[in-house]
């Protein structure tokens, strides 16, 4: 069966699965061996070579989900991201990156690249022209993230893909926020797709994993670098991730729907000054998102207005958990200024539009009316004395 012709939920459920020939069980058997019979140098199996039966099965599923030829599974999103970047950058090279990046990626670049003699430029805007202006004769890679964290800005994937081709560069995207359900960057000309599978792919806040998906040809250096760096995922977790992916299509669809309803509700709310969600027609990236996304995703952000105390708001929530991570089936939220972006200098944070009143919200699959009720009561409880007295 041609797997690229199958629908999303069929790929999620079946593609890549291993047959249980002995017992005819319904799911892929788990092979935990780290030692396999030696056949010859080309076919020896070893977990760090990305070629155990369960790793290969999961790779087939993820490649099909991202509509490309192959995928590799890593022990974390950062293992996938760092391996892919180091595979394509060496001493003397330069990389152009979007400024609004996942904090761990930003730290990897700013804390490590100088030691390897790799130079970099962060691009403030999200237009292709902004990226082109940063390209130097040494540039080898363009790196983007869309929708971005935490303001959900949208970068034009087709324009970046074309720009990379024009200058003979490799383009990479962190597709974690969208997940393969909402966005397939390969279809828009991006070369290499990166994921923190800890988020929507895992989906239950209990797996740390990462993935890279691209053509066989572009994967060659990533495979070699990955084998040397050794950021692989143990087969037990590979198997759990395969199980999680079976429900990714329906999970993410439910999260998209909840996020859209929550965005509309917050947008109408008196105590909320701005809502950042690409599904709202007021969002600056809405038209672009409509063109390149199949769903607008389960993440949104909003600014509480002056009448609310953000700390009281967070402390008053009963159902929604204040939490560092995102994309689980349970709704979570956080204040980027206090958590994910706390290490940025205050000036840089404000520069990026991240105020102390900003809340980043990861929608789960709960009933939307219960989520709205929790937000409503927490906003009421968060009203500052001053605001109450002046009424
Ligand atoms: C969480 C995350 C990462 C890093 O993934 P880990 O699995 O924590 O290593 C990278 N990019 C984005 C957008 C993320 O949300």
mmCIF file of C-alpha atoms and ligand atoms in Angstrom:
data_model
loop_
_atom_site.group_PDB
_atom_site.id
_atom_site.type_symbol
_atom_site.label_atom_id
_atom_site.label_comp_id
_atom_site.label_asym_id
_atom_site.label_seq_id
_atom_site.Cartn_x
_atom_site.Cartn_y
_atom_site.Cartn_z
ATOM 1 C CA UNK A 1 0.000 0.000 0.000
ATOM 2 C CA UNK A 2 1.388 3.442 -0.911
ATOM 3 C CA UNK A 3 1.548 5.135 2.456
ATOM 4 C CA UNK A 4 1.734 8.658 1.085
ATOM 5 C CA UNK A 5 -1.785 8.109 -0.288
ATOM 6 C CA UNK A 6 -3.279 7.209 3.077
ATOM 7 C CA UNK A 7 -5.180 9.671 5.244
ATOM 8 C CA UNK A 8 -3.676 11.200 8.360
ATOM 9 C CA UNK A 9 -5.444 9.017 10.914
ATOM 10 C CA UNK A 10 -4.684 5.822 8.985
ATOM 11 C CA UNK A 11 -0.995 6.763 8.883
ATOM 12 C CA UNK A 12 -1.121 7.534 12.619
ATOM 13 C CA UNK A 13 -2.722 4.183 13.404
ATOM 14 C CA UNK A 14 -0.947 1.828 11.008
ATOM 15 C CA UNK A 15 2.030 3.079 9.010
ATOM 16 C CA UNK A 16 5.291 1.407 9.943
ATOM 17 C CA UNK A 17 3.774 -1.064 12.371
ATOM 18 C CA UNK A 18 5.650 -4.328 12.903
ATOM 19 C CA UNK A 19 3.821 -7.560 12.310
ATOM 20 C CA UNK A 20 3.559 -9.978 15.207
ATOM 21 C CA UNK A 21 4.007 -13.103 13.099
ATOM 22 C CA UNK A 22 4.233 -15.459 16.074
ATOM 23 C CA UNK A 23 1.174 -14.506 18.095
ATOM 24 C CA UNK A 24 -0.769 -12.264 15.684
ATOM 25 C CA UNK A 25 -1.065 -9.537 18.319
ATOM 26 C CA UNK A 26 -2.749 -6.274 17.337
ATOM 27 C CA UNK A 27 0.185 -3.962 18.029
ATOM 28 C CA UNK A 28 3.868 -3.823 17.136
ATOM 29 C CA UNK A 29 5.956 -6.167 19.296
ATOM 30 C CA UNK A 30 8.632 -4.428 21.362
ATOM 31 C CA UNK A 31 12.219 -5.530 20.716
ATOM 32 C CA UNK A 32 14.423 -4.380 23.574
ATOM 33 C CA UNK A 33 17.664 -6.054 22.429
ATOM 34 C CA UNK A 34 20.797 -3.961 22.341
ATOM 35 C CA UNK A 35 22.658 -6.915 20.871
ATOM 36 C CA UNK A 36 21.838 -8.551 17.530
ATOM 37 C CA UNK A 37 23.471 -11.396 15.650
ATOM 38 C CA UNK A 38 26.352 -10.184 13.543
ATOM 39 C CA UNK A 39 25.473 -10.623 9.883
ATOM 40 C CA UNK A 40 27.769 -8.247 8.050
ATOM 41 C CA UNK A 41 29.090 -4.725 8.528
ATOM 42 C CA UNK A 42 26.210 -3.114 6.622
ATOM 43 C CA UNK A 43 23.318 -4.790 8.361
ATOM 44 C CA UNK A 44 24.406 -5.026 11.984
ATOM 45 C CA UNK A 45 21.731 -3.681 14.253
ATOM 46 C CA UNK A 46 22.490 -1.527 17.281
ATOM 47 C CA UNK A 47 20.247 1.094 18.941
ATOM 48 C CA UNK A 48 22.756 3.918 18.448
ATOM 49 C CA UNK A 49 22.732 3.187 14.701
ATOM 50 C CA UNK A 50 19.020 4.085 14.599
ATOM 51 C CA UNK A 51 18.220 0.673 13.120
ATOM 52 C CA UNK A 52 16.480 -1.498 15.696
ATOM 53 C CA UNK A 53 13.117 -2.874 14.508
ATOM 54 C CA UNK A 54 11.089 -0.462 16.653
ATOM 55 C CA UNK A 55 13.184 2.582 15.662
ATOM 56 C CA UNK A 56 12.757 1.724 11.978
ATOM 57 C CA UNK A 57 9.013 1.190 12.409
ATOM 58 C CA UNK A 58 8.521 4.554 14.114
ATOM 59 C CA UNK A 59 10.744 6.289 11.552
ATOM 60 C CA UNK A 60 8.475 5.048 8.756
ATOM 61 C CA UNK A 61 5.430 6.478 10.525
ATOM 62 C CA UNK A 62 7.015 9.883 11.162
ATOM 63 C CA UNK A 63 8.384 10.126 7.603
ATOM 64 C CA UNK A 64 4.885 9.374 6.248
ATOM 65 C CA UNK A 65 3.335 11.950 8.597
ATOM 66 C CA UNK A 66 5.766 14.616 7.347
ATOM 67 C CA UNK A 67 5.287 13.494 3.709
ATOM 68 C CA UNK A 68 8.958 12.769 3.176
ATOM 69 C CA UNK A 69 11.298 9.809 2.645
ATOM 70 C CA UNK A 70 12.876 9.126 5.996
ATOM 71 C CA UNK A 71 13.079 10.068 9.673
ATOM 72 C CA UNK A 72 15.356 9.480 12.656
ATOM 73 C CA UNK A 73 14.217 9.309 16.275
ATOM 74 C CA UNK A 74 16.215 11.031 19.027
ATOM 75 C CA UNK A 75 16.267 11.052 22.815
ATOM 76 C CA UNK A 76 14.917 14.622 22.988
ATOM 77 C CA UNK A 77 13.914 17.520 20.769
ATOM 78 C CA UNK A 78 17.220 19.211 21.551
ATOM 79 C CA UNK A 79 19.164 16.061 20.553
ATOM 80 C CA UNK A 80 17.385 16.183 17.164
ATOM 81 C CA UNK A 81 17.918 19.941 16.753
ATOM 82 C CA UNK A 82 21.564 20.008 17.869
ATOM 83 C CA UNK A 83 22.468 16.956 15.764
ATOM 84 C CA UNK A 84 20.844 18.401 12.623
ATOM 85 C CA UNK A 85 22.559 21.789 13.049
ATOM 86 C CA UNK A 86 25.977 20.294 13.817
ATOM 87 C CA UNK A 87 25.642 17.952 10.834
ATOM 88 C CA UNK A 88 25.360 20.938 8.485
ATOM 89 C CA UNK A 89 27.637 23.488 10.193
ATOM 90 C CA UNK A 90 31.403 23.401 10.697
ATOM 91 C CA UNK A 91 34.062 25.854 11.804
ATOM 92 C CA UNK A 92 33.928 28.988 9.621
ATOM 93 C CA UNK A 93 30.269 28.523 8.656
ATOM 94 C CA UNK A 94 27.422 30.933 9.382
ATOM 95 C CA UNK A 95 23.752 30.258 10.120
ATOM 96 C CA UNK A 96 20.764 32.610 9.877
ATOM 97 C CA UNK A 97 18.099 31.966 12.520
ATOM 98 C CA UNK A 98 14.742 33.433 13.334
ATOM 99 C CA UNK A 99 14.998 35.434 16.569
ATOM 100 C CA UNK A 100 11.742 34.156 18.082
ATOM 101 C CA UNK A 101 12.985 30.664 18.867
ATOM 102 C CA UNK A 102 12.434 27.987 21.457
ATOM 103 C CA UNK A 103 14.623 29.002 24.446
ATOM 104 C CA UNK A 104 16.665 25.789 24.416
ATOM 105 C CA UNK A 105 17.594 26.293 20.760
ATOM 106 C CA UNK A 106 18.517 29.932 21.442
ATOM 107 C CA UNK A 107 20.730 28.797 24.341
ATOM 108 C CA UNK A 108 22.372 26.041 22.284
ATOM 109 C CA UNK A 109 23.337 28.577 19.617
ATOM 110 C CA UNK A 110 24.491 31.352 21.939
ATOM 111 C CA UNK A 111 26.273 29.127 24.475
ATOM 112 C CA UNK A 112 27.941 26.592 22.151
ATOM 113 C CA UNK A 113 28.485 27.861 18.609
ATOM 114 C CA UNK A 114 31.391 30.171 19.384
ATOM 115 C CA UNK A 115 33.378 27.195 20.701
ATOM 116 C CA UNK A 116 32.950 25.474 17.343
ATOM 117 C CA UNK A 117 33.853 28.566 15.327
ATOM 118 C CA UNK A 118 30.308 28.809 13.922
ATOM 119 C CA UNK A 119 28.887 32.334 13.553
ATOM 120 C CA UNK A 120 25.199 33.215 13.564
ATOM 121 C CA UNK A 121 22.722 36.024 12.985
ATOM 122 C CA UNK A 122 19.291 36.245 14.589
ATOM 123 C CA UNK A 123 16.680 37.834 12.354
ATOM 124 C CA UNK A 124 14.101 40.054 14.059
ATOM 125 C CA UNK A 125 11.418 40.154 11.388
ATOM 126 C CA UNK A 126 9.644 37.214 9.809
ATOM 127 C CA UNK A 127 9.781 38.382 6.165
ATOM 128 C CA UNK A 128 11.998 36.577 3.625
ATOM 129 C CA UNK A 129 13.719 39.930 2.891
ATOM 130 C CA UNK A 130 14.809 40.161 6.535
ATOM 131 C CA UNK A 131 16.391 36.719 6.237
ATOM 132 C CA UNK A 132 18.021 37.470 2.887
ATOM 133 C CA UNK A 133 19.686 40.588 4.311
ATOM 134 C CA UNK A 134 21.405 38.418 6.941
ATOM 135 C CA UNK A 135 22.927 35.923 4.454
ATOM 136 C CA UNK A 136 26.735 36.092 4.085
ATOM 137 C CA UNK A 137 29.090 34.157 1.747
ATOM 138 C CA UNK A 138 29.678 31.720 4.670
ATOM 139 C CA UNK A 139 25.987 31.035 5.366
ATOM 140 C CA UNK A 140 25.047 27.362 5.098
ATOM 141 C CA UNK A 141 21.727 27.035 6.946
ATOM 142 C CA UNK A 142 18.486 29.010 7.436
ATOM 143 C CA UNK A 143 16.532 28.020 10.540
ATOM 144 C CA UNK A 144 12.922 28.969 11.318
ATOM 145 C CA UNK A 145 10.121 28.149 13.757
ATOM 146 C CA UNK A 146 6.481 28.788 12.856
ATOM 147 C CA UNK A 147 4.162 29.330 14.675
ATOM 148 C CA UNK A 148 6.698 30.793 17.085
ATOM 149 C CA UNK A 149 6.872 30.684 20.853
ATOM 150 C CA UNK A 150 5.190 32.491 22.598
ATOM 151 C CA UNK A 151 3.499 35.039 20.306
ATOM 152 C CA UNK A 152 2.555 32.605 17.519
ATOM 153 C CA UNK A 153 4.101 34.717 14.757
ATOM 154 C CA UNK A 154 3.893 33.079 11.336
ATOM 155 C CA UNK A 155 6.851 32.805 8.952
ATOM 156 C CA UNK A 156 6.283 32.188 5.237
ATOM 157 C CA UNK A 157 7.645 28.664 4.669
ATOM 158 C CA UNK A 158 7.431 28.784 0.860
ATOM 159 C CA UNK A 159 9.343 32.092 0.775
ATOM 160 C CA UNK A 160 12.063 30.765 3.112
ATOM 161 C CA UNK A 161 12.304 27.500 1.163
ATOM 162 C CA UNK A 162 12.726 29.446 -2.099
ATOM 163 C CA UNK A 163 15.280 31.776 -0.514
ATOM 164 C CA UNK A 164 17.350 28.816 0.681
ATOM 165 C CA UNK A 165 17.289 27.274 -2.824
ATOM 166 C CA UNK A 166 18.283 30.574 -4.427
ATOM 167 C CA UNK A 167 21.383 30.850 -2.191
ATOM 168 C CA UNK A 168 22.105 27.109 -2.127
ATOM 169 C CA UNK A 169 21.461 26.821 1.631
ATOM 170 C CA UNK A 170 19.821 24.102 3.690
ATOM 171 C CA UNK A 171 16.533 25.201 5.293
ATOM 172 C CA UNK A 172 15.416 23.764 8.638
ATOM 173 C CA UNK A 173 12.219 24.235 10.582
ATOM 174 C CA UNK A 174 11.202 23.413 14.136
ATOM 175 C CA UNK A 175 7.678 22.085 13.481
ATOM 176 C CA UNK A 176 6.904 21.241 17.108
ATOM 177 C CA UNK A 177 4.156 23.831 17.714
ATOM 178 C CA UNK A 178 2.171 22.926 14.598
ATOM 179 C CA UNK A 179 2.780 19.141 14.685
ATOM 180 C CA UNK A 180 2.537 17.176 11.417
ATOM 181 C CA UNK A 181 -1.252 17.304 11.797
ATOM 182 C CA UNK A 182 -1.408 21.049 11.152
ATOM 183 C CA UNK A 183 1.585 21.660 8.925
ATOM 184 C CA UNK A 184 3.877 19.747 6.552
ATOM 185 C CA UNK A 185 6.826 22.061 5.754
ATOM 186 C CA UNK A 186 8.336 19.711 3.126
ATOM 187 C CA UNK A 187 5.312 20.497 0.911
ATOM 188 C CA UNK A 188 6.352 24.167 1.030
ATOM 189 C CA UNK A 189 9.974 23.542 0.031
ATOM 190 C CA UNK A 190 11.610 23.401 3.468
ATOM 191 C CA UNK A 191 14.426 20.800 3.497
ATOM 192 C CA UNK A 192 14.605 19.432 7.040
ATOM 193 C CA UNK A 193 11.817 19.151 9.630
ATOM 194 C CA UNK A 194 12.649 18.967 13.344
ATOM 195 C CA UNK A 195 10.393 17.974 16.220
ATOM 196 C CA UNK A 196 10.362 17.875 19.947
ATOM 197 C CA UNK A 197 8.256 14.699 20.133
ATOM 198 C CA UNK A 198 7.943 15.501 23.846
ATOM 199 C CA UNK A 199 5.076 17.787 22.813
ATOM 200 C CA UNK A 200 2.208 16.916 20.416
ATOM 201 C CA UNK A 201 3.673 13.630 19.146
ATOM 202 C CA UNK A 202 3.934 12.225 22.673
ATOM 203 C CA UNK A 203 0.919 14.234 23.750
ATOM 204 C CA UNK A 204 0.530 12.885 27.290
ATOM 205 C CA UNK A 205 3.337 14.778 29.076
ATOM 206 C CA UNK A 206 5.191 11.535 29.809
ATOM 207 C CA UNK A 207 7.726 11.039 26.976
ATOM 208 C CA UNK A 208 10.971 12.878 26.178
ATOM 209 C CA UNK A 209 11.852 12.412 22.499
ATOM 210 C CA UNK A 210 12.755 14.155 19.260
ATOM 211 C CA UNK A 211 12.701 13.521 15.518
ATOM 212 C CA UNK A 212 14.215 14.689 12.235
ATOM 213 C CA UNK A 213 12.401 14.105 8.933
ATOM 214 C CA UNK A 214 13.737 14.791 5.407
ATOM 215 C CA UNK A 215 14.884 13.152 2.152
ATOM 216 C CA UNK A 216 17.287 10.176 2.213
ATOM 217 C CA UNK A 217 19.978 12.351 0.648
ATOM 218 C CA UNK A 218 19.768 15.165 3.210
ATOM 219 C CA UNK A 219 19.614 12.655 6.070
ATOM 220 C CA UNK A 220 23.050 11.155 5.313
ATOM 221 C CA UNK A 221 25.158 13.701 7.269
ATOM 222 C CA UNK A 222 22.552 13.811 10.078
ATOM 223 C CA UNK A 223 22.732 10.018 10.392
ATOM 224 C CA UNK A 224 26.543 10.057 10.621
ATOM 225 C CA UNK A 225 26.643 12.934 13.132
ATOM 226 C CA UNK A 226 23.819 11.366 15.128
ATOM 227 C CA UNK A 227 25.607 8.031 15.336
ATOM 228 C CA UNK A 228 28.686 9.801 16.702
ATOM 229 C CA UNK A 229 26.854 12.054 19.158
ATOM 230 C CA UNK A 230 24.637 9.205 20.374
ATOM 231 C CA UNK A 231 21.460 11.078 21.309
ATOM 232 C CA UNK A 232 19.260 8.039 20.608
ATOM 233 C CA UNK A 233 16.004 7.024 22.218
ATOM 234 C CA UNK A 234 15.687 3.698 24.049
ATOM 235 C CA UNK A 235 13.398 1.205 22.316
ATOM 236 C CA UNK A 236 10.922 1.089 25.152
ATOM 237 C CA UNK A 237 10.209 4.808 24.726
ATOM 238 C CA UNK A 238 10.241 4.408 20.942
ATOM 239 C CA UNK A 239 7.447 1.884 21.335
ATOM 240 C CA UNK A 240 5.495 4.193 23.673
ATOM 241 C CA UNK A 241 5.853 7.025 21.190
ATOM 242 C CA UNK A 242 4.510 4.802 18.405
ATOM 243 C CA UNK A 243 1.475 4.157 20.599
ATOM 244 C CA UNK A 244 1.014 7.859 21.308
ATOM 245 C CA UNK A 245 1.114 8.732 17.619
ATOM 246 C CA UNK A 246 -1.871 6.481 16.904
ATOM 247 C CA UNK A 247 -4.126 9.107 18.500
ATOM 248 C CA UNK A 248 -2.222 12.237 17.434
ATOM 249 C CA UNK A 249 -4.632 13.090 14.607
ATOM 250 C CA UNK A 250 -7.727 13.105 16.814
ATOM 251 C CA UNK A 251 -5.941 14.651 19.802
ATOM 252 C CA UNK A 252 -4.563 17.596 17.864
ATOM 253 C CA UNK A 253 -7.851 18.149 16.048
ATOM 254 C CA UNK A 254 -9.620 18.420 19.431
ATOM 255 C CA UNK A 255 -6.886 20.775 20.682
ATOM 256 C CA UNK A 256 -7.231 22.957 17.554
ATOM 257 C CA UNK A 257 -10.971 23.233 18.157
ATOM 258 C CA UNK A 258 -10.556 24.091 21.834
ATOM 259 C CA UNK A 259 -7.892 26.709 21.035
ATOM 260 C CA UNK A 260 -10.110 28.389 18.437
ATOM 261 C CA UNK A 261 -13.064 28.558 20.843
ATOM 262 C CA UNK A 262 -10.862 29.779 23.693
ATOM 263 C CA UNK A 263 -9.243 32.417 21.452
ATOM 264 C CA UNK A 264 -12.676 33.759 20.468
ATOM 265 C CA UNK A 265 -13.826 33.776 24.086
ATOM 266 C CA UNK A 266 -10.700 35.593 25.336
ATOM 267 C CA UNK A 267 -10.862 38.013 22.406
ATOM 268 C CA UNK A 268 -14.328 39.130 23.589
ATOM 269 C CA UNK A 269 -13.285 39.262 27.272
ATOM 270 C CA UNK A 270 -13.209 42.661 29.010
ATOM 271 C CA UNK A 271 -10.136 41.826 31.087
ATOM 272 C CA UNK A 272 -8.000 40.586 28.193
ATOM 273 C CA UNK A 273 -6.241 43.230 26.110
ATOM 274 C CA UNK A 274 -4.710 41.136 23.285
ATOM 275 C CA UNK A 275 -5.069 37.529 22.065
ATOM 276 C CA UNK A 276 -2.352 35.982 19.905
ATOM 277 C CA UNK A 277 -3.777 33.099 17.873
ATOM 278 C CA UNK A 278 -3.213 32.567 14.136
ATOM 279 C CA UNK A 279 -6.812 31.392 13.742
ATOM 280 C CA UNK A 280 -8.170 34.856 14.622
ATOM 281 C CA UNK A 281 -8.608 37.110 11.590
ATOM 282 C CA UNK A 282 -7.084 39.943 13.677
ATOM 283 C CA UNK A 283 -3.765 38.047 13.954
ATOM 284 C CA UNK A 284 -1.122 39.584 11.625
ATOM 285 C CA UNK A 285 -0.176 36.113 10.321
ATOM 286 C CA UNK A 286 -3.748 34.896 9.764
ATOM 287 C CA UNK A 287 -3.751 34.957 5.942
ATOM 288 C CA UNK A 288 -0.377 33.213 5.780
ATOM 289 C CA UNK A 289 -1.452 30.649 8.370
ATOM 290 C CA UNK A 290 -4.560 29.970 6.302
ATOM 291 C CA UNK A 291 -2.338 29.262 3.300
ATOM 292 C CA UNK A 292 0.235 27.021 4.948
ATOM 293 C CA UNK A 293 -1.540 25.385 7.916
ATOM 294 C CA UNK A 294 -4.298 22.753 7.938
ATOM 295 C CA UNK A 295 -5.332 23.756 11.464
ATOM 296 C CA UNK A 296 -4.262 26.705 13.591
ATOM 297 C CA UNK A 297 -2.884 24.637 16.449
ATOM 298 C CA UNK A 298 -3.544 24.180 20.135
ATOM 299 C CA UNK A 299 -1.343 27.024 21.417
ATOM 300 C CA UNK A 300 -2.376 30.623 22.055
ATOM 301 C CA UNK A 301 -1.195 33.551 24.165
ATOM 302 C CA UNK A 302 -2.993 36.509 25.692
ATOM 303 C CA UNK A 303 -2.296 39.661 27.711
ATOM 304 C CA UNK A 304 -4.312 40.153 30.871
ATOM 305 C CA UNK A 305 -5.186 43.827 31.279
ATOM 306 C CA UNK A 306 -4.167 46.137 34.138
ATOM 307 C CA UNK A 307 -7.169 45.199 36.269
ATOM 308 C CA UNK A 308 -5.803 41.670 36.863
ATOM 309 C CA UNK A 309 -2.822 40.412 38.820
ATOM 310 C CA UNK A 310 -1.192 37.673 36.652
ATOM 311 C CA UNK A 311 0.156 35.842 39.705
ATOM 312 C CA UNK A 312 -3.223 35.776 41.427
ATOM 313 C CA UNK A 313 -4.738 34.596 38.147
ATOM 314 C CA UNK A 314 -2.369 31.634 37.923
ATOM 315 C CA UNK A 315 -2.770 30.776 41.619
ATOM 316 C CA UNK A 316 -6.565 30.808 41.326
ATOM 317 C CA UNK A 317 -6.880 28.251 38.534
ATOM 318 C CA UNK A 318 -8.512 25.011 39.633
ATOM 319 C CA UNK A 319 -8.532 22.820 36.524
ATOM 320 C CA UNK A 320 -5.853 24.289 34.261
ATOM 321 C CA UNK A 321 -2.357 23.568 35.539
ATOM 322 C CA UNK A 322 0.386 26.202 35.564
ATOM 323 C CA UNK A 323 3.161 24.146 33.951
ATOM 324 C CA UNK A 324 6.460 24.521 32.073
ATOM 325 C CA UNK A 325 5.730 22.229 29.181
ATOM 326 C CA UNK A 326 2.984 22.152 26.575
ATOM 327 C CA UNK A 327 0.924 20.131 24.115
ATOM 328 C CA UNK A 328 -0.357 17.485 26.515
ATOM 329 C CA UNK A 329 -3.996 16.398 26.525
ATOM 330 C CA UNK A 330 -4.373 18.382 29.765
ATOM 331 C CA UNK A 331 -4.580 22.183 29.477
ATOM 332 C CA UNK A 332 -1.598 24.042 30.927
ATOM 333 C CA UNK A 333 -0.435 27.623 30.970
ATOM 334 C CA UNK A 334 2.521 29.720 32.039
ATOM 335 C CA UNK A 335 3.901 33.255 32.151
ATOM 336 C CA UNK A 336 6.775 33.348 29.641
ATOM 337 C CA UNK A 337 8.391 36.303 31.452
ATOM 338 C CA UNK A 338 8.654 34.174 34.599
ATOM 339 C CA UNK A 339 9.518 30.835 32.996
ATOM 340 C CA UNK A 340 10.403 29.986 29.390
ATOM 341 C CA UNK A 341 11.798 33.468 28.654
ATOM 342 C CA UNK A 342 12.987 34.370 32.184
ATOM 343 C CA UNK A 343 16.656 34.170 31.168
ATOM 344 C CA UNK A 344 16.292 36.870 28.516
ATOM 345 C CA UNK A 345 17.216 40.366 29.728
ATOM 346 C CA UNK A 346 14.082 42.418 30.538
ATOM 347 C CA UNK A 347 14.817 44.817 27.678
ATOM 348 C CA UNK A 348 15.103 41.983 25.142
ATOM 349 C CA UNK A 349 11.858 40.456 26.436
ATOM 350 C CA UNK A 350 9.952 43.709 26.056
ATOM 351 C CA UNK A 351 11.590 44.150 22.658
ATOM 352 C CA UNK A 352 10.107 40.780 21.635
ATOM 353 C CA UNK A 353 6.653 41.804 22.912
ATOM 354 C CA UNK A 354 6.724 39.517 25.948
ATOM 355 C CA UNK A 355 5.276 41.512 28.855
ATOM 356 C CA UNK A 356 4.787 40.354 32.445
ATOM 357 C CA UNK A 357 1.022 40.212 31.673
ATOM 358 C CA UNK A 358 1.457 37.681 28.872
ATOM 359 C CA UNK A 359 0.044 34.197 29.457
ATOM 360 C CA UNK A 360 0.900 31.279 27.140
ATOM 361 C CA UNK A 361 -1.916 28.753 27.007
ATOM 362 C CA UNK A 362 -1.630 25.152 25.776
ATOM 363 C CA UNK A 363 -5.126 23.803 25.166
ATOM 364 C CA UNK A 364 -5.863 20.218 26.082
ATOM 365 C CA UNK A 365 -8.838 18.041 25.201
ATOM 366 C CA UNK A 366 -11.106 18.859 28.163
ATOM 367 C CA UNK A 367 -14.639 20.183 27.558
ATOM 368 C CA UNK A 368 -14.359 23.799 26.481
ATOM 369 C CA UNK A 369 -17.125 25.011 28.830
ATOM 370 C CA UNK A 370 -15.155 23.708 31.839
ATOM 371 C CA UNK A 371 -12.008 25.453 30.637
ATOM 372 C CA UNK A 372 -13.847 28.737 30.086
ATOM 373 C CA UNK A 373 -15.416 28.507 33.553
ATOM 374 C CA UNK A 374 -11.984 27.994 35.130
ATOM 375 C CA UNK A 375 -10.521 30.999 33.282
ATOM 376 C CA UNK A 376 -13.561 33.118 34.194
ATOM 377 C CA UNK A 377 -13.342 32.395 37.928
ATOM 378 C CA UNK A 378 -9.549 32.887 37.971
ATOM 379 C CA UNK A 379 -9.857 36.263 36.215
ATOM 380 C CA UNK A 380 -12.480 37.340 38.761
ATOM 381 C CA UNK A 381 -10.251 36.219 41.643
ATOM 382 C CA UNK A 382 -7.263 38.042 40.148
ATOM 383 C CA UNK A 383 -8.815 41.514 40.169
ATOM 384 C CA UNK A 384 -6.428 43.806 42.008
ATOM 385 C CA UNK A 385 -7.742 45.744 45.051
ATOM 386 C CA UNK A 386 -7.254 48.996 43.189
ATOM 387 C CA UNK A 387 -9.398 47.915 40.282
ATOM 388 C CA UNK A 388 -12.122 46.613 42.606
ATOM 389 C CA UNK A 389 -12.131 49.828 44.704
ATOM 390 C CA UNK A 390 -12.335 52.083 41.681
ATOM 391 C CA UNK A 391 -15.478 50.348 40.436
HETATM 392 C C1 LIG B 1 10.156 21.623 23.867
HETATM 393 C C2 LIG B 1 10.622 22.186 22.589
HETATM 394 C C3 LIG B 1 11.898 21.882 22.072
HETATM 395 C C4 LIG B 1 12.902 21.021 22.821
HETATM 396 O O1 LIG B 1 12.485 19.737 22.976
HETATM 397 P P1 LIG B 1 12.934 18.750 24.167
HETATM 398 O O2 LIG B 1 12.209 17.512 23.850
HETATM 399 O O3 LIG B 1 12.565 19.402 25.455
HETATM 400 O O4 LIG B 1 14.431 18.610 24.061
HETATM 401 C C5 LIG B 1 12.248 22.411 20.849
HETATM 402 N N1 LIG B 1 11.420 23.236 20.159
HETATM 403 C C6 LIG B 1 10.207 23.568 20.629
HETATM 404 C C7 LIG B 1 9.344 24.480 19.833
HETATM 405 C C8 LIG B 1 9.765 23.066 21.850
HETATM 406 O O5 LIG B 1 8.554 23.421 22.310
#
